[in-house]
Short mmCIF file of C-alpha atoms in Angstrom, two decimals:
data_model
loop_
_atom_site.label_atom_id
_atom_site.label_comp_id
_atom_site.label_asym_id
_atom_site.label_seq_id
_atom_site.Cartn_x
_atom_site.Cartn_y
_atom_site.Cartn_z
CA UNK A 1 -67.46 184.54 -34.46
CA UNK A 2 -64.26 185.45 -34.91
CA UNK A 3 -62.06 182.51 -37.32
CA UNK A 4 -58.40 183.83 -36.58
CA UNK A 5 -56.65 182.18 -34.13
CA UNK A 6 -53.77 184.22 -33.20
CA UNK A 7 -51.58 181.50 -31.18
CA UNK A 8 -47.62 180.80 -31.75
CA UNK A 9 -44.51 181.22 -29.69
CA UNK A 10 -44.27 184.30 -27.82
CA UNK A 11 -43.75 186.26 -24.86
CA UNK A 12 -45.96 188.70 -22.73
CA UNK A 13 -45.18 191.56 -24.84
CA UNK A 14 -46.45 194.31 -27.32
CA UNK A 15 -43.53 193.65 -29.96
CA UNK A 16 -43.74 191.95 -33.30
CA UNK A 17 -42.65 188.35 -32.22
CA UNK A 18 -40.24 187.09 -35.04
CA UNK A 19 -40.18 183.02 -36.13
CA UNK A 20 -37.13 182.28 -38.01
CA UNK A 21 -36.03 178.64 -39.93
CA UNK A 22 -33.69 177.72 -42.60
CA UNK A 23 -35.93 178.75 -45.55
CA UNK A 24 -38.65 181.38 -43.83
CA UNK A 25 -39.05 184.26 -41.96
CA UNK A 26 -42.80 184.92 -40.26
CA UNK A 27 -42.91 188.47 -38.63
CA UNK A 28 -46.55 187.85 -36.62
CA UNK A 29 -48.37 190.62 -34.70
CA UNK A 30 -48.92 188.10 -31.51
CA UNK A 31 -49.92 189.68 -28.65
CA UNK A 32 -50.75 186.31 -26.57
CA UNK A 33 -53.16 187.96 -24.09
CA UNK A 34 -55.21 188.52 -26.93
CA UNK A 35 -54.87 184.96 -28.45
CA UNK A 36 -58.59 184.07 -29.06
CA UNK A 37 -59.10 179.79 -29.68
CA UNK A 38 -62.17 178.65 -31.10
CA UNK A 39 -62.65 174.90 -31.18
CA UNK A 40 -62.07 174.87 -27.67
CA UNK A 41 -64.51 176.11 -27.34
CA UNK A 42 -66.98 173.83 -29.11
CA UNK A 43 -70.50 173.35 -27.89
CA UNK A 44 -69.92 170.10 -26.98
CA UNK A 45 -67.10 168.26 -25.43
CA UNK A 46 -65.61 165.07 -27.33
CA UNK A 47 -66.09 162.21 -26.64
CA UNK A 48 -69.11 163.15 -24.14
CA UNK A 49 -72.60 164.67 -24.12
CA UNK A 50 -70.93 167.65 -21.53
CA UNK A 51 -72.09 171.17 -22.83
CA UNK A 52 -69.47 173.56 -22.65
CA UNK A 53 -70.89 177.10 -20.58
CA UNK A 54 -71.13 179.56 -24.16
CA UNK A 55 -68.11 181.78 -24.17
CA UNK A 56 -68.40 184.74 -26.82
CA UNK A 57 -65.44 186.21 -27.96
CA UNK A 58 -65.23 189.09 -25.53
CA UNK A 59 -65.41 187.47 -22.89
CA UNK A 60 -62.52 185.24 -23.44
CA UNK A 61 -59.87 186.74 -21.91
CA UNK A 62 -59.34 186.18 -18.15
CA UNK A 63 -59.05 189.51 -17.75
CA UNK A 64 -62.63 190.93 -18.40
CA UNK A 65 -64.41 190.26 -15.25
CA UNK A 66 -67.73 187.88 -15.36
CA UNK A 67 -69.49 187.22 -12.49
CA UNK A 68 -72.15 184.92 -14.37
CA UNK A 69 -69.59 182.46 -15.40
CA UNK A 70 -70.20 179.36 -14.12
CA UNK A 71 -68.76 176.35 -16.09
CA UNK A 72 -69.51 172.72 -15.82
CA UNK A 73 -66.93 170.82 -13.88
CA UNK A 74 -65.95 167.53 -16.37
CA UNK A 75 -62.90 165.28 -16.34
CA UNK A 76 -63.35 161.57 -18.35
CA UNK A 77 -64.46 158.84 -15.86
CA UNK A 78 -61.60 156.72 -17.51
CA UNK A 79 -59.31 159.59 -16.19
CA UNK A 80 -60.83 158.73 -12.27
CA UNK A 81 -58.84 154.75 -12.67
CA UNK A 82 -55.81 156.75 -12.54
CA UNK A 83 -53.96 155.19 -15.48
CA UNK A 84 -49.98 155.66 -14.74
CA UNK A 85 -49.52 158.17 -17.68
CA UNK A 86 -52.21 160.78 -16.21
CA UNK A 87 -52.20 163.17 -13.19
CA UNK A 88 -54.28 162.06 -9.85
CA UNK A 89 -57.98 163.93 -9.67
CA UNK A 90 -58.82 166.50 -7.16
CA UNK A 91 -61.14 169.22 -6.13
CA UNK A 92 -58.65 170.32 -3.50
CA UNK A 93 -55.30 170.63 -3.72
CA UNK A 94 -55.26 169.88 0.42
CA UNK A 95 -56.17 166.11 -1.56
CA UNK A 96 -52.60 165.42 -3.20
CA UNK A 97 -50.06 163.07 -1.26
CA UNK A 98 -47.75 165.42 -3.23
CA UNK A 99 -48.43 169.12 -4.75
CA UNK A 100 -47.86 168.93 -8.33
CA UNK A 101 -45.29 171.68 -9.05
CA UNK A 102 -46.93 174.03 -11.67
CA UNK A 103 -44.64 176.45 -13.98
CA UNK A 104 -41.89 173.97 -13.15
CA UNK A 105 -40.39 170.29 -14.42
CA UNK A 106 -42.23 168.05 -11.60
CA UNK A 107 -40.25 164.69 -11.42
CA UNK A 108 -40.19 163.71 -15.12
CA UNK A 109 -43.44 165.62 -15.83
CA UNK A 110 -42.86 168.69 -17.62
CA UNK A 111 -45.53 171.29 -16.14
CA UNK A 112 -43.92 174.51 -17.53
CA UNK A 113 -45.36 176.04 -20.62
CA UNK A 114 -43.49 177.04 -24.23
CA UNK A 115 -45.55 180.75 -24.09
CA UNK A 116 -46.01 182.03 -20.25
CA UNK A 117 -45.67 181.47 -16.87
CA UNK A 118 -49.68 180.18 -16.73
CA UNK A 119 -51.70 181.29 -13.47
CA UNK A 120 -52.52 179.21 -10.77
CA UNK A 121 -55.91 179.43 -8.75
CA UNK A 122 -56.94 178.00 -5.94
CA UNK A 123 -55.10 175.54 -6.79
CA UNK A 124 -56.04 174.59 -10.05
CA UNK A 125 -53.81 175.86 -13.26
CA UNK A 126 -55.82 178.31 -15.48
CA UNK A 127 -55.61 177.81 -19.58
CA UNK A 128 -53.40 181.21 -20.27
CA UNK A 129 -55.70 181.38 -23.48
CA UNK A 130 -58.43 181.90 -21.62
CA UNK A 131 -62.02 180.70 -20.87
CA UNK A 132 -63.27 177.55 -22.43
CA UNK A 133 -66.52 176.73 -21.12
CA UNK A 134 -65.48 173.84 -19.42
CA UNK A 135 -63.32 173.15 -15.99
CA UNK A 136 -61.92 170.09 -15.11
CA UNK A 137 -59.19 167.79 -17.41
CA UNK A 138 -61.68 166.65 -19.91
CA UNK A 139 -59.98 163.90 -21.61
CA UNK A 140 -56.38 165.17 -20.75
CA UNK A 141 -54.10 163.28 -18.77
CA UNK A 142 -52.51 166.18 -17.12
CA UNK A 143 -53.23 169.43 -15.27
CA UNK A 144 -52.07 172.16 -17.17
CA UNK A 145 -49.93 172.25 -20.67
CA UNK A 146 -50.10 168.60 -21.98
CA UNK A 147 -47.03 168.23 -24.31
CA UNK A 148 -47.20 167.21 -27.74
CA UNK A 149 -45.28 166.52 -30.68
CA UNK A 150 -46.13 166.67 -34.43
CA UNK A 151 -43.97 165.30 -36.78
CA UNK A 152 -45.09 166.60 -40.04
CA UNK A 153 -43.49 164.36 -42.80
CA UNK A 154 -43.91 166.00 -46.53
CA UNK A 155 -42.53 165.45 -50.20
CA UNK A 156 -43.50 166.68 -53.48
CA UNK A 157 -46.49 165.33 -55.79
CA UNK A 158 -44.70 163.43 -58.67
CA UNK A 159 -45.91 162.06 -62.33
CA UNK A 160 -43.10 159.87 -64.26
CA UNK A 161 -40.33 161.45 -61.52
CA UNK A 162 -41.22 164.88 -62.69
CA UNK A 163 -42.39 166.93 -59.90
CA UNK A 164 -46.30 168.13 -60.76
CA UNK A 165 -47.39 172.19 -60.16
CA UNK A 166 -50.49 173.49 -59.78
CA UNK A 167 -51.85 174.67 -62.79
CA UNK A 168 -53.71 178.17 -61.42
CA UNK A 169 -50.20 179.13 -59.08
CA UNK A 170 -47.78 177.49 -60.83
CA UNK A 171 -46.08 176.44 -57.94
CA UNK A 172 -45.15 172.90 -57.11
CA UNK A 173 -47.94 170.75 -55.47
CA UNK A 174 -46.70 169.41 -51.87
CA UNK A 175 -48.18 166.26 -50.03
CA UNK A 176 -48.14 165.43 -46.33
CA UNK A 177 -48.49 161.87 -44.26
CA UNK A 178 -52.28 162.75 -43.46
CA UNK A 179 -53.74 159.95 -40.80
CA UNK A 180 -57.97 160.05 -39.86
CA UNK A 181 -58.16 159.51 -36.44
CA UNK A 182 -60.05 157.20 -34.73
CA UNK A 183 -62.42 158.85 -32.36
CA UNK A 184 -63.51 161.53 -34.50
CA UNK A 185 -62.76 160.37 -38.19
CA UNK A 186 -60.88 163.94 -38.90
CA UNK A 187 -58.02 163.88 -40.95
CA UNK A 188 -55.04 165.07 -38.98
CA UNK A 189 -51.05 165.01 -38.62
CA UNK A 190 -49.57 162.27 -36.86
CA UNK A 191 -48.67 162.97 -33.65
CA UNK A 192 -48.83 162.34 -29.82
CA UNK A 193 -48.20 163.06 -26.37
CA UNK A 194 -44.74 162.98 -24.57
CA UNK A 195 -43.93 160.75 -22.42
CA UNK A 196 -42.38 162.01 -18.96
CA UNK A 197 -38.92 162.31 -19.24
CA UNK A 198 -39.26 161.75 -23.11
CA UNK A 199 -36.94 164.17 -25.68
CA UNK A 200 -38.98 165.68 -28.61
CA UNK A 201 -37.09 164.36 -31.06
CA UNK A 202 -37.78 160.64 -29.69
CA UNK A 203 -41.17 161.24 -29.34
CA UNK A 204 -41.71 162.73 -33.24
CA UNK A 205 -40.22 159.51 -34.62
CA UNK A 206 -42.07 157.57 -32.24
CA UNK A 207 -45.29 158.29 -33.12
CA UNK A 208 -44.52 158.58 -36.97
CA UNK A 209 -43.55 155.12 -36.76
CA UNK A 210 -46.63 153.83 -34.53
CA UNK A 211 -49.58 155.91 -36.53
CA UNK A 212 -48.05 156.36 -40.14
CA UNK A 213 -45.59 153.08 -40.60
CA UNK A 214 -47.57 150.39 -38.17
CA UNK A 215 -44.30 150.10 -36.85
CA UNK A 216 -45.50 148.35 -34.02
CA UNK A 217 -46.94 145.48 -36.11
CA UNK A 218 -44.06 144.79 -38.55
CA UNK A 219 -41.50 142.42 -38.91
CA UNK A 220 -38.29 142.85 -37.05
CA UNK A 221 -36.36 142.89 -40.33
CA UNK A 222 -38.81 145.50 -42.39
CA UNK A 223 -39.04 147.16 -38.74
CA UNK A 224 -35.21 147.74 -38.90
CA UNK A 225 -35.53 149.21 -42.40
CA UNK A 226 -38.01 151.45 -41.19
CA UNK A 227 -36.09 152.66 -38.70
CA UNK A 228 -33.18 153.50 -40.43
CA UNK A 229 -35.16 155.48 -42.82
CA UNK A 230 -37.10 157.40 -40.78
CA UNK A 231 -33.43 158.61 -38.26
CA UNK A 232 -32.07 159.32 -41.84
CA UNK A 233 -34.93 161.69 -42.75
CA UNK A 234 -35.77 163.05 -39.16
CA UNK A 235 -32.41 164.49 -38.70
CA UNK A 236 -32.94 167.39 -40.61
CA UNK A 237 -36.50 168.76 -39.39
CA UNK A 238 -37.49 172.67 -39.02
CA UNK A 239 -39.05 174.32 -36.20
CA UNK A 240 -42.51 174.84 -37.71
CA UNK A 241 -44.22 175.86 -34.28
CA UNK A 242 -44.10 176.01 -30.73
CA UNK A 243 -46.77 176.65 -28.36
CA UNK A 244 -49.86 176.44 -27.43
CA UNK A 245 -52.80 174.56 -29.43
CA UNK A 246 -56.71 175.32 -30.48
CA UNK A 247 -57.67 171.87 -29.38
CA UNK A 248 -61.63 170.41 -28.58
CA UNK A 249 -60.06 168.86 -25.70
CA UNK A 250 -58.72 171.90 -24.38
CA UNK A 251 -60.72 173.36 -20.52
CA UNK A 252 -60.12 175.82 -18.27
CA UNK A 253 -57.69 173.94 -16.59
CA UNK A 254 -55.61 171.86 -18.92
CA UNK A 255 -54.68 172.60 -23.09
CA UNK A 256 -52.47 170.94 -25.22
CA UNK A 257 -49.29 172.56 -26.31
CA UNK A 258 -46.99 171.18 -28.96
CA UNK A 259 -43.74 171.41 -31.16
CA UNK A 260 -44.63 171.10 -34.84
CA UNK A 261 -41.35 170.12 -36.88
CA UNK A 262 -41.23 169.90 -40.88
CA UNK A 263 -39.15 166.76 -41.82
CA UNK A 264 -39.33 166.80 -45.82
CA UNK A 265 -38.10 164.26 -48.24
CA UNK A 266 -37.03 166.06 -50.77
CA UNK A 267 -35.93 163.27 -53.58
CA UNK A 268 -39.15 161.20 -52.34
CA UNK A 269 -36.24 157.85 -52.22
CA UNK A 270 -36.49 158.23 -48.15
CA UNK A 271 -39.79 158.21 -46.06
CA UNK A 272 -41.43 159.41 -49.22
CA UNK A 273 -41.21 155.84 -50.53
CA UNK A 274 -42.23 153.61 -47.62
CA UNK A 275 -46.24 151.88 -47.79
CA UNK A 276 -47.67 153.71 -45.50
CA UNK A 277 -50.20 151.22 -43.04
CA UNK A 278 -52.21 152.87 -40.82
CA UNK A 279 -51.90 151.83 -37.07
CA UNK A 280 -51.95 152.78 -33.46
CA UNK A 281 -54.66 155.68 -32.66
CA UNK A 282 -55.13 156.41 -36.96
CA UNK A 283 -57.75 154.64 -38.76
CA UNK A 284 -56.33 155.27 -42.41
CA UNK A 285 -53.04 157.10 -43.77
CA UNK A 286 -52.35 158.61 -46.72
CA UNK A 287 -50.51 161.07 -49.15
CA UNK A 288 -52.43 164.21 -48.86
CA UNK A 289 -51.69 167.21 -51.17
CA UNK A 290 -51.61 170.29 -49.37
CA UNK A 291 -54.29 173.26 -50.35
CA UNK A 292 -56.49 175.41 -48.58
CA UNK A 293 -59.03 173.03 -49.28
CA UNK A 294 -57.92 170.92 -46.63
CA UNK A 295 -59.93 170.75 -43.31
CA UNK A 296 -57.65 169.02 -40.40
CA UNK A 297 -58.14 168.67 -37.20
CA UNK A 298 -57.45 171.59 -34.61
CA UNK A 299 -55.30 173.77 -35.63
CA UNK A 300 -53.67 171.41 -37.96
CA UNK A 301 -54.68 173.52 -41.65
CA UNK A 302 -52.93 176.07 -40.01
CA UNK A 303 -49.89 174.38 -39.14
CA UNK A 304 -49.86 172.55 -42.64
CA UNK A 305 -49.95 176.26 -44.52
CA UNK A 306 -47.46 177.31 -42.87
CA UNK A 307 -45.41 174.17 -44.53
CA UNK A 308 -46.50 175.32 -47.56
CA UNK A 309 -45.51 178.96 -47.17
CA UNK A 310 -42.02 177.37 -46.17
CA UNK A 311 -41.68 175.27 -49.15
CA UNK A 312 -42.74 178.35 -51.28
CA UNK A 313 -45.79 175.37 -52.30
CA UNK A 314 -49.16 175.36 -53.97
CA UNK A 315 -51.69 176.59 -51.22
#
């Protein structure tokens, strides 16, 4: 199997896309029709014992025809209680009070996607990456691109203030707020959904706050503090991605897409200096130094070299 995942920004073309911030340049050959995600397409779904239908590699794109497909319909039971923050279930779309407005902002609800103008059949949105295995919403609150954000908060490795490089590259050694999640116990970058109506930026410091800081449990006076830090550092972030996501949770019929931003403290005397409690959806936090050592969750390693390659870091 295949272990590139070709998925960033991009448009339906056959040109080089080019991804520009303050400090980088990536020229990437991404020809999205030909994106290729793995772990979603895991044998199993999370958080269930649902087997996805096996999808080799060739036949992941929509476009090659497959008459023998025939994936298991799943969507979490939790997700039939209708909880305000997720999308009603259906089988028809006849079923809906209201049609939800695919491709477009619905209400508060952002349905449109950072990378294409996603197909729509029979009523049902189709993942533009391709088959999964799996129809239905899984675990996903929303039909379609759900919207995340990633707030990936970095500094460099330091020894009596002196900043420490790696002895084989000789570059300097960067660290990243890692978190291990809860429901799976992979390390991975804090980060969450959007909330309808909800600007990036809000929602990056947001969930910084709630799984890296326990901002939610702290005292109004350290919680303050906190704050003020974390606006200070997160007004200078850089675009490190924008699209669409190789997540387990992904299905046929809803995917996670996210915006990835770099927020780096480079004297470590901002962020870089706050205890860190873990709190929220994250079972522990920490420092992590960055190397291709690293296994994260989804396509997190991928998102966290890119850092690197940004910061001209050890990798």
């Amino acid at each position: 199997r295949k272990s590139v995942m070709r998925l960033a920004t991009v448009r339906l073309s056959h040109h080089l896309h080019l991804f520009k911030s303050a400090s980088v340049v990536f020229v990437l050959p991404m020809d999205f029709r030909k994106c290729l995600h793995v772990k979603a397409r895991g044998e199993v779904y999370p958080g269930s014992e649902t087997q996805r239908f096996p999808v080799p590699d060739e036949k992941v794109d929509w476009a090659v025809p497959w008459a023998d497909y025939k994936p298991v319909n799943y969507t979490a039971p939790s997700l039939f209680r209708r909880p305000p923050w997720a999308d009603p279930p259906y089988s028809d779309e006849g079923e809906l009070d209201t049609p939800l407005k695919f491709n477009y902002l619905d209400g508060g609800v952002d349905r449109t996607s950072h990378i294409v103008s996603y197909n729509v059949v029979n009523g049902f949105p189709r993942n533009p990456c391709g088959r999964t295995g799996l129809r239905g919403r899984g675990l996903l609150g929303r039909w379609g691109p759900n919207h995340a954000a990633d707030p990936i908060v970095t500094r460099w490795k330091r020894e009596a203030g002196k900043t420490m490089t790696h002895s084989h590259s000789g570059k300097p050694v960067l660290q990243f707020v890692a978190i291990r999640r809860r429901d799976n116990e992979e390390w991975a970058i804090p980060g969450g959904m959007i909330d309808p109506g909800e600007k990036v930026s809000v929602t990056l410091r947001r969930e910084f706050g709630e799984e890296a800081l326990n901002s939610l449990q702290l005292p109004e006076a350290e919680r303050q503090e906190m704050k003020l830090l974390i606006n200070s550092l997160f007004q200078a972030g850089e675009m490190v991605f924008k699209g669409y996501v190789d997540d387990p949770r992904n299905t046929d019929n809803a995917w996670i897409e996210t915006v990835a931003m770099n927020f780096h403290d480079e004297q470590g005397d901002s962020v870089g200096k706050l205890n860190l409690q873990a709190g929220d959806d994250a079972g522990a936090v920490k420092w992590m130094d960055i190397n291709q050592r690293q296994k994260l969750y989804a396509s997190h390693t991928t998102l966290i070299h890119q850092v690197a390659q940004m910061r001209n870091a050890h990798w």
